[in-house]
Coordinates of N, CA and C in Angstrom, one line a residue:
M2 N 55.2 86.9 115.1 CA 54.1 87.1 114.3 C 53.5 88.5 114.6
R3 N 53.3 89.3 113.5 CA 52.9 90.7 113.7 C 51.4 90.8 114.0
P4 N 51.0 91.8 114.9 CA 49.6 92.0 115.2 C 48.8 92.2 113.9
R5 N 47.6 91.7 113.9 CA 46.7 91.9 112.8 C 45.7 93.0 113.2
V6 N 45.6 94.0 112.2 CA 44.8 95.2 112.5 C 43.7 95.3 111.4
V7 N 42.5 95.5 111.9 CA 41.3 95.8 111.1 C 41.0 97.2 111.3
I8 N 40.6 97.9 110.2 CA 40.2 99.3 110.3 C 38.8 99.5 109.8
L9 N 38.0 100.2 110.6 CA 36.6 100.4 110.2 C 36.4 101.9 109.8
I10 N 35.7 102.0 108.7 CA 35.5 103.4 108.1 C 34.1 103.6 107.6
S11 N 33.7 104.8 107.4 CA 32.4 105.1 106.8 C 32.5 106.1 105.6
G12 N 33.7 106.7 105.5 CA 33.9 107.7 104.4 C 35.1 107.6 103.6
G13 N 35.8 108.7 103.5 CA 37.0 108.8 102.6 C 38.2 108.0 103.1
G14 N 38.3 107.9 104.4 CA 39.4 107.0 105.0 C 40.8 107.6 105.0
S15 N 40.9 109.0 105.2 CA 42.2 109.5 105.2 C 43.1 109.0 106.4
N16 N 42.5 108.9 107.5 CA 43.2 108.3 108.7 C 43.5 106.8 108.4
M17 N 42.6 106.1 107.8 CA 42.9 104.7 107.4 C 44.1 104.6 106.5
V18 N 44.2 105.5 105.5 CA 45.3 105.5 104.6 C 46.6 105.7 105.3
T19 N 46.6 106.7 106.3 CA 47.8 107.0 107.1 C 48.2 105.8 107.9
L20 N 47.3 105.2 108.5 CA 47.6 104.0 109.3 C 48.2 102.9 108.5
V21 N 47.5 102.6 107.4 CA 48.0 101.5 106.5 C 49.4 101.7 106.0
R22 N 49.6 102.9 105.5 CA 51.0 103.3 105.0 C 52.0 103.2 106.1
D23 N 51.7 103.6 107.3 CA 52.6 103.6 108.4 C 52.9 102.1 108.8
M24 N 51.9 101.3 108.9 CA 52.1 99.9 109.2 C 53.0 99.2 108.1
Q25 N 52.7 99.5 106.8 CA 53.4 98.9 105.7 C 54.9 99.4 105.7
A26 N 55.1 100.6 106.1 CA 56.5 101.1 106.1 C 57.2 100.7 107.3
G27 N 56.5 100.6 108.4 CA 57.2 100.3 109.7 C 57.3 98.8 110.0
G28 N 56.4 98.0 109.4 CA 56.5 96.6 109.6 C 56.1 96.1 111.0
Y29 N 55.4 97.0 111.8 CA 55.1 96.6 113.2 C 53.8 95.9 113.3
A30 N 52.9 95.9 112.3 CA 51.6 95.3 112.3 C 51.2 95.1 110.9
D31 N 50.2 94.2 110.7 CA 49.7 93.9 109.4 C 48.2 94.4 109.2
P32 N 48.0 95.3 108.3 CA 46.6 95.7 108.1 C 45.9 94.7 107.2
V33 N 45.0 93.9 107.9 CA 44.5 92.7 107.2 C 43.1 92.9 106.6
L34 N 42.4 94.0 107.0 CA 41.1 94.3 106.5 C 40.7 95.7 106.7
V35 N 40.1 96.3 105.7 CA 39.4 97.6 105.9 C 37.9 97.3 105.6
L36 N 37.1 97.6 106.6 CA 35.6 97.3 106.5 C 34.8 98.6 106.6
A37 N 33.9 98.8 105.7 CA 33.0 100.0 105.7 C 31.6 99.6 105.9
N38 N 30.8 100.5 106.4 CA 29.3 100.3 106.5 C 28.5 101.1 105.5
R39 N 29.2 101.7 104.6 CA 28.6 102.5 103.5 C 29.2 102.1 102.1
A40 N 28.3 101.8 101.2 CA 28.8 101.4 99.8 C 29.6 102.6 99.2
D41 N 29.2 103.8 99.5 CA 29.9 105.0 98.9 C 31.1 105.4 99.7
A42 N 31.6 104.6 100.6 CA 32.8 105.0 101.3 C 34.0 105.0 100.4
G43 N 34.6 106.2 100.1 CA 35.7 106.3 99.2 C 36.9 105.5 99.7
G44 N 37.0 105.3 101.0 CA 38.2 104.6 101.6 C 38.3 103.2 101.1
L45 N 37.3 102.6 100.6 CA 37.4 101.2 100.2 C 38.3 101.1 99.0
A46 N 38.1 101.9 98.0 CA 39.0 101.9 96.8 C 40.4 102.2 97.2
K47 N 40.6 103.2 98.1 CA 42.0 103.5 98.5 C 42.7 102.4 99.2
A48 N 41.9 101.6 100.0 CA 42.5 100.5 100.7 C 42.9 99.4 99.7
A49 N 42.0 99.2 98.7 CA 42.3 98.2 97.7 C 43.6 98.6 96.9
E50 N 43.7 99.8 96.6 CA 44.9 100.3 95.9 C 46.2 100.1 96.8
L51 N 46.0 100.1 98.1 CA 47.2 99.8 99.0 C 47.4 98.3 99.2
G52 N 46.6 97.5 98.6 CA 46.8 96.0 98.7 C 46.1 95.4 99.9
V53 N 45.2 96.1 100.5 CA 44.5 95.6 101.7 C 43.1 95.1 101.4
E54 N 42.8 93.9 101.9 CA 41.5 93.3 101.7 C 40.4 94.3 102.2
T55 N 39.3 94.3 101.5 CA 38.2 95.2 101.9 C 36.9 94.4 102.1
A56 N 36.0 95.0 102.8 CA 34.7 94.3 103.0 C 33.6 95.4 103.2
L57 N 32.4 95.1 102.8 CA 31.3 96.1 103.0 C 30.2 95.4 103.7
I58 N 29.8 95.9 104.8 CA 28.5 95.5 105.5 C 27.7 96.8 105.7
E59 N 26.8 97.0 104.8 CA 26.0 98.2 104.9 C 25.1 98.2 106.1
S60 N 25.1 99.3 106.8 CA 24.2 99.4 108.0 C 22.8 99.8 107.6
R61 N 22.6 100.4 106.5 CA 21.2 100.9 106.1 C 20.2 99.8 106.1
P62 N 20.4 98.6 105.6 CA 19.4 97.6 105.6 C 19.0 97.1 107.0
Y63 N 19.9 97.4 108.0 CA 19.6 97.0 109.4 C 19.0 98.1 110.2
K64 N 18.5 99.1 109.5 CA 18.0 100.3 110.3 C 17.0 99.8 111.3
G65 N 17.2 100.2 112.5 CA 16.3 99.8 113.6 C 16.6 98.5 114.3
D66 N 17.7 97.9 113.8 CA 18.1 96.6 114.4 C 19.6 96.6 114.5
R67 N 20.1 97.3 115.5 CA 21.5 97.4 115.7 C 22.1 96.1 116.0
E68 N 21.4 95.2 116.8 CA 22.0 93.9 117.1 C 22.3 93.1 115.9
A69 N 21.3 93.1 114.9 CA 21.5 92.3 113.7 C 22.7 92.8 112.9
F70 N 22.8 94.2 112.8 CA 24.0 94.7 112.1 C 25.3 94.3 112.8
E71 N 25.3 94.4 114.1 CA 26.5 94.1 114.9 C 26.8 92.6 114.8
A72 N 25.8 91.8 114.7 CA 26.1 90.3 114.5 C 26.8 90.1 113.2
A73 N 26.3 90.7 112.1 CA 27.0 90.6 110.8 C 28.4 91.2 110.9
L74 N 28.6 92.3 111.6 CA 29.9 92.9 111.7 C 30.8 92.0 112.5
T75 N 30.3 91.5 113.6 CA 31.2 90.6 114.4 C 31.6 89.4 113.7
E76 N 30.7 88.8 112.9 CA 31.0 87.6 112.1 C 32.2 87.9 111.2
R77 N 32.1 89.0 110.5 CA 33.2 89.4 109.5 C 34.5 89.7 110.3
L78 N 34.4 90.4 111.4 CA 35.6 90.7 112.1 C 36.2 89.4 112.7
A79 N 35.4 88.5 113.2 CA 35.9 87.3 113.7 C 36.7 86.5 112.7
S80 N 36.2 86.5 111.4 CA 36.9 85.8 110.4 C 38.3 86.4 110.0
A81 N 38.4 87.7 110.3 CA 39.7 88.4 110.1 C 40.7 88.2 111.3
N82 N 40.1 87.7 112.4 CA 40.9 87.4 113.6 C 41.8 88.6 114.0
P83 N 41.3 89.8 114.3 CA 42.1 90.9 114.5 C 42.6 90.9 116.0
D84 N 43.9 91.4 116.1 CA 44.4 91.7 117.4 C 44.0 93.1 117.9
I85 N 43.8 94.0 116.9 CA 43.5 95.4 117.1 C 42.4 95.9 116.1
I86 N 41.4 96.6 116.5 CA 40.5 97.2 115.6 C 40.6 98.7 115.8
C87 N 40.9 99.4 114.7 CA 41.0 100.9 114.7 C 39.7 101.5 114.0
F88 N 39.0 102.3 114.7 CA 37.9 103.1 114.2 C 38.5 104.3 113.6
A89 N 38.2 104.6 112.3 CA 38.8 105.7 111.6 C 37.6 106.4 110.8
G90 N 36.8 107.1 111.5 CA 35.6 107.8 110.9 C 34.5 106.8 110.7
F91 N 34.4 105.8 111.6 CA 33.3 104.8 111.5 C 32.1 105.4 112.2
M92 N 31.1 105.8 111.5 CA 30.0 106.7 112.0 C 28.8 105.8 112.5
R93 N 29.1 105.0 113.5 CA 28.1 104.1 114.1 C 28.3 104.1 115.6
V94 N 27.2 104.3 116.4 CA 27.3 104.1 117.8 C 27.0 102.6 118.1
L95 N 27.9 102.0 118.8 CA 27.8 100.5 118.9 C 27.3 100.2 120.3
T96 N 26.7 99.0 120.4 CA 26.1 98.6 121.7 C 27.1 98.1 122.7
E97 N 26.7 98.0 123.9 CA 27.6 97.6 125.0 C 28.0 96.1 124.8
G98 N 27.1 95.3 124.2 CA 27.4 93.9 123.9 C 28.6 93.8 122.9
F99 N 28.5 94.6 121.8 CA 29.6 94.6 120.9 C 30.9 95.1 121.5
I100 N 30.8 96.2 122.3 CA 32.0 96.7 122.9 C 32.7 95.7 123.8
R101 N 31.8 95.0 124.6 CA 32.3 93.9 125.5 C 33.1 92.8 124.8
R102 N 32.6 92.5 123.6 CA 33.2 91.4 122.8 C 34.6 91.7 122.4
W103 N 34.9 93.0 122.1 CA 36.2 93.4 121.6 C 36.9 94.3 122.6
Q104 N 36.5 94.3 123.8 CA 37.1 95.2 124.8 C 38.6 95.0 124.9
G105 N 39.3 96.2 124.9 CA 40.8 96.1 125.1 C 41.5 96.0 123.8
K106 N 40.8 95.9 122.7 CA 41.4 95.8 121.3 C 41.1 96.9 120.4
M107 N 40.3 97.9 120.9 CA 39.7 98.9 120.0 C 40.2 100.3 120.3
L108 N 40.6 101.0 119.2 CA 41.1 102.4 119.3 C 40.2 103.2 118.4
N109 N 40.0 104.5 118.8 CA 39.2 105.4 118.1 C 39.9 106.8 118.1
I110 N 39.7 107.5 117.0 CA 40.2 108.9 117.0 C 39.0 109.8 116.9
H111 N 39.1 110.9 117.7 CA 38.0 111.8 117.8 C 38.5 113.2 117.6
P112 N 37.8 114.1 116.9 CA 38.3 115.4 116.6 C 38.0 116.5 117.6
S113 N 38.5 116.2 118.8 CA 38.4 117.2 119.9 C 39.4 116.8 121.0
L114 N 39.7 117.7 121.9 CA 40.5 117.4 123.1 C 39.6 116.8 124.2
L115 N 39.3 115.5 124.1 CA 38.4 114.9 125.1 C 39.0 115.2 126.5
P116 N 38.1 115.3 127.4 CA 36.6 115.0 127.4 C 35.8 116.2 126.8
L117 N 36.4 117.2 126.3 CA 35.6 118.3 125.6 C 35.0 117.8 124.3
Y118 N 33.8 118.2 124.0 CA 33.1 118.1 122.7 C 33.0 116.6 122.3
K119 N 32.4 115.8 123.1 CA 32.1 114.5 122.6 C 31.0 114.6 121.6
G120 N 30.9 113.6 120.7 CA 29.8 113.6 119.7 C 30.2 114.4 118.4
L121 N 29.2 115.0 117.8 CA 29.4 115.6 116.5 C 29.7 117.2 116.6
H122 N 30.0 117.7 115.4 CA 30.2 119.2 115.2 C 31.2 119.8 116.2
T123 N 32.3 119.1 116.4 CA 33.3 119.5 117.4 C 33.9 120.8 117.1
H124 N 34.2 121.1 115.8 CA 34.9 122.3 115.4 C 34.1 123.5 115.6
Q125 N 32.8 123.4 115.2 CA 31.9 124.5 115.4 C 31.7 124.8 116.9
R126 N 31.6 123.8 117.7 CA 31.4 124.0 119.1 C 32.6 124.6 119.7
A127 N 33.8 124.3 119.3 CA 35.0 124.9 119.8 C 35.1 126.4 119.4
L128 N 34.7 126.7 118.2 CA 34.7 128.1 117.8 C 33.6 128.9 118.6
D129 N 32.5 128.3 118.8 CA 31.4 128.9 119.5 C 31.8 129.3 121.0
D130 N 32.6 128.4 121.5 CA 33.1 128.6 122.9 C 34.3 129.6 123.0
G131 N 34.9 129.9 121.9 CA 36.0 130.8 121.9 C 37.3 130.3 122.4
V132 N 37.5 129.0 122.3 CA 38.7 128.4 122.9 C 39.9 128.8 122.1
M133 N 41.1 128.8 122.7 CA 42.3 129.2 122.0 C 43.0 128.0 121.4
V134 N 42.8 126.8 121.9 CA 43.4 125.6 121.3 C 42.3 124.5 121.1
H135 N 42.6 123.7 120.1 CA 41.6 122.6 119.8 C 42.5 121.4 119.4
G136 N 41.9 120.3 119.0 CA 42.8 119.2 118.5 C 42.0 117.9 118.4
C137 N 42.7 116.8 118.7 CA 42.1 115.5 118.5 C 42.7 114.6 119.6
S138 N 42.0 113.5 119.8 CA 42.3 112.5 120.8 C 42.2 111.1 120.2
V139 N 43.1 110.2 120.6 CA 43.0 108.8 120.4 C 42.7 108.1 121.7
H140 N 41.7 107.3 121.7 CA 41.3 106.7 123.0 C 40.9 105.3 122.8
E141 N 40.9 104.5 123.9 CA 40.4 103.1 123.8 C 38.8 103.3 123.8
V142 N 38.2 102.4 123.1 CA 36.8 102.4 122.9 C 36.1 101.7 124.2
S143 N 35.2 102.4 124.7 CA 34.4 101.9 125.9 C 32.9 102.0 125.6
A144 N 32.1 101.6 126.5 CA 30.7 101.7 126.3 C 30.2 103.1 126.3
E145 N 31.0 104.0 126.9 CA 30.6 105.4 126.9 C 31.0 106.1 125.6
L146 N 30.1 106.8 125.0 CA 30.4 107.5 123.7 C 31.6 108.4 123.9
D147 N 32.6 108.2 123.0 CA 33.8 109.0 123.0 C 34.5 109.0 124.4
G148 N 34.3 107.9 125.1 CA 34.9 107.7 126.4 C 36.1 106.8 126.3
G149 N 36.4 106.1 127.4 CA 37.6 105.2 127.3 C 38.9 106.0 127.6
T150 N 39.9 105.2 128.0 CA 41.2 105.8 128.3 C 41.8 106.6 127.2
I151 N 42.2 107.8 127.4 CA 42.8 108.6 126.4 C 44.3 108.2 126.3
L152 N 44.7 107.8 125.1 CA 46.1 107.4 124.9 C 46.9 108.4 124.2
G153 N 46.3 109.4 123.6 CA 47.1 110.5 123.0 C 46.3 111.6 122.6
Q154 N 46.9 112.8 122.6 CA 46.2 114.0 122.1 C 47.2 114.9 121.3
A155 N 46.6 115.6 120.3 CA 47.4 116.5 119.5 C 46.7 117.9 119.6
V156 N 47.4 118.9 119.7 CA 46.9 120.2 120.0 C 47.3 121.2 118.8
V157 N 46.3 122.0 118.4 CA 46.6 123.0 117.4 C 46.0 124.3 117.9
P158 N 46.6 125.5 117.4 CA 46.0 126.7 117.8 C 44.7 127.0 117.0
V159 N 43.8 127.7 117.7 CA 42.6 128.3 117.0 C 43.0 129.7 116.5
L160 N 42.9 130.0 115.2 CA 43.4 131.2 114.7 C 42.2 132.2 114.4
A161 N 42.6 133.5 114.4 CA 41.6 134.5 114.1 C 41.0 134.2 112.7
G162 N 39.7 134.3 112.5 CA 39.2 134.0 111.2 C 38.9 132.6 110.9
D163 N 39.2 131.7 111.8 CA 39.0 130.3 111.5 C 37.5 130.0 111.3
T164 N 37.2 129.1 110.4 CA 35.9 128.5 110.2 C 35.9 127.1 110.6
P165 N 34.8 126.4 110.8 CA 34.8 125.0 111.1 C 35.7 124.2 110.0
D166 N 35.6 124.6 108.8 CA 36.4 123.9 107.8 C 37.9 124.1 107.9
T167 N 38.3 125.3 108.1 CA 39.7 125.6 108.2 C 40.3 124.9 109.5
L168 N 39.5 125.0 110.6 CA 39.9 124.4 111.8 C 40.0 122.8 111.7
A169 N 39.0 122.3 111.0 CA 39.0 120.8 110.7 C 40.2 120.4 109.9
A170 N 40.6 121.2 108.9 CA 41.8 120.8 108.1 C 43.0 120.9 109.0
R171 N 43.2 121.8 109.9 CA 44.3 121.9 110.7 C 44.4 120.7 111.7
V172 N 43.2 120.4 112.2 CA 43.2 119.2 113.1 C 43.5 117.9 112.4
L173 N 43.0 117.8 111.2 CA 43.3 116.6 110.4 C 44.7 116.4 110.2
G174 N 45.5 117.5 110.0 CA 46.9 117.3 109.8 C 47.6 116.6 111.0
V175 N 47.2 117.0 112.2 CA 47.8 116.3 113.4 C 47.1 115.0 113.7
E176 N 45.9 114.7 113.3 CA 45.3 113.4 113.4 C 46.2 112.4 112.7
H177 N 46.7 112.8 111.5 CA 47.6 111.9 110.7 C 48.9 111.6 111.3
Q178 N 49.3 112.5 112.3 CA 50.5 112.2 113.0 C 50.2 111.4 114.3
L179 N 49.1 111.8 115.0 CA 48.9 111.2 116.3 C 48.5 109.7 116.2
Y180 N 47.5 109.4 115.3 CA 47.0 108.0 115.3 C 48.1 106.9 115.0
P181 N 49.0 107.1 114.0 CA 50.0 106.1 113.9 C 51.0 106.0 115.1
A182 N 51.2 107.2 115.7 CA 52.1 107.2 116.8 C 51.6 106.4 118.0
V183 N 50.3 106.6 118.2 CA 49.6 105.8 119.3 C 49.6 104.3 118.9
L184 N 49.2 104.0 117.7 CA 49.1 102.6 117.3 C 50.5 101.9 117.4
R185 N 51.6 102.6 117.0 CA 52.9 101.9 117.1 C 53.2 101.5 118.6
K186 N 52.8 102.3 119.5 CA 53.0 102.0 120.9 C 52.0 100.9 121.4
F187 N 50.7 101.1 121.0 CA 49.7 100.2 121.4 C 49.9 98.7 121.1
V188 N 50.5 98.5 119.9 CA 50.8 97.1 119.5 C 51.8 96.4 120.4
T189 N 52.6 97.2 121.1 CA 53.6 96.6 122.0 C 53.1 96.5 123.4
G190 N 51.8 97.0 123.6 CA 51.2 97.0 125.0 C 51.5 98.3 125.7
D191 N 52.2 99.2 125.1 CA 52.5 100.5 125.7 C 51.3 101.5 125.6
R192 N 50.7 101.8 126.8 CA 49.6 102.7 126.8 C 49.9 104.0 127.5
T193 N 51.2 104.4 127.5 CA 51.6 105.7 128.0 C 51.1 106.8 127.0
P194 N 50.6 107.9 127.5 CA 50.1 108.9 126.7 C 51.1 109.5 125.7
T195 N 50.6 109.9 124.5 CA 51.4 110.5 123.5 C 50.8 111.9 123.3
A196 N 51.7 112.9 123.3 CA 51.2 114.3 123.1 C 52.0 114.9 121.9
I197 N 51.2 115.6 121.0 CA 51.8 116.3 119.8 C 51.2 117.7 119.8
F198 N 52.1 118.6 119.6 CA 51.8 120.0 119.6 C 52.0 120.6 118.2
G199 N 50.9 120.8 117.5 CA 51.0 121.2 116.1 C 51.0 122.7 115.9
T200 N 52.0 123.4 116.5 CA 52.0 124.8 116.5 C 52.2 125.5 115.1
D201 N 52.8 124.7 114.2 CA 53.1 125.3 112.9 C 52.1 124.8 111.8
I202 N 51.0 124.1 112.2 CA 50.1 123.5 111.2 C 48.9 124.4 111.1

């Protein structure tokens, strides 16, 4: 029986689409649900087009009550019975109680070479620091924001004249390579690190 994968999104879901297509092509896992916390998340329609069940649990009505939102989220997740939960641009900071409930089953992709640039505005911060390389990381989700064991990283050069947008686009190209590569290993219990060097992207 193939592992059941749920993907959580808040926006357009480009990493979600990459993961779903890779699972469908490779047959190593079943994408059973794509869940968003925003009604305007464009990824919901994309998931439906790919034949994946979708769900919406808006976080806005729960403003100020994270536990109530997470209770609704947990209830829907439990009904999908996931073996793995992939965060793909899910813009919510989750409580330690939620993390503990799903510990060891959660992956996240973050647009920096962790532990550098946790949190937001990673591309601007990289440019401000004048670094020569930038990239993305896939890590297990822990109670620490953008913490947890790093399972893979992809590196791209920072080019003269880069803006946050051009750098973000270059990083996104390797995100779409890295996340499926890590997931393919993770479903087998393989947590050895994966490295991708996007020198031509």
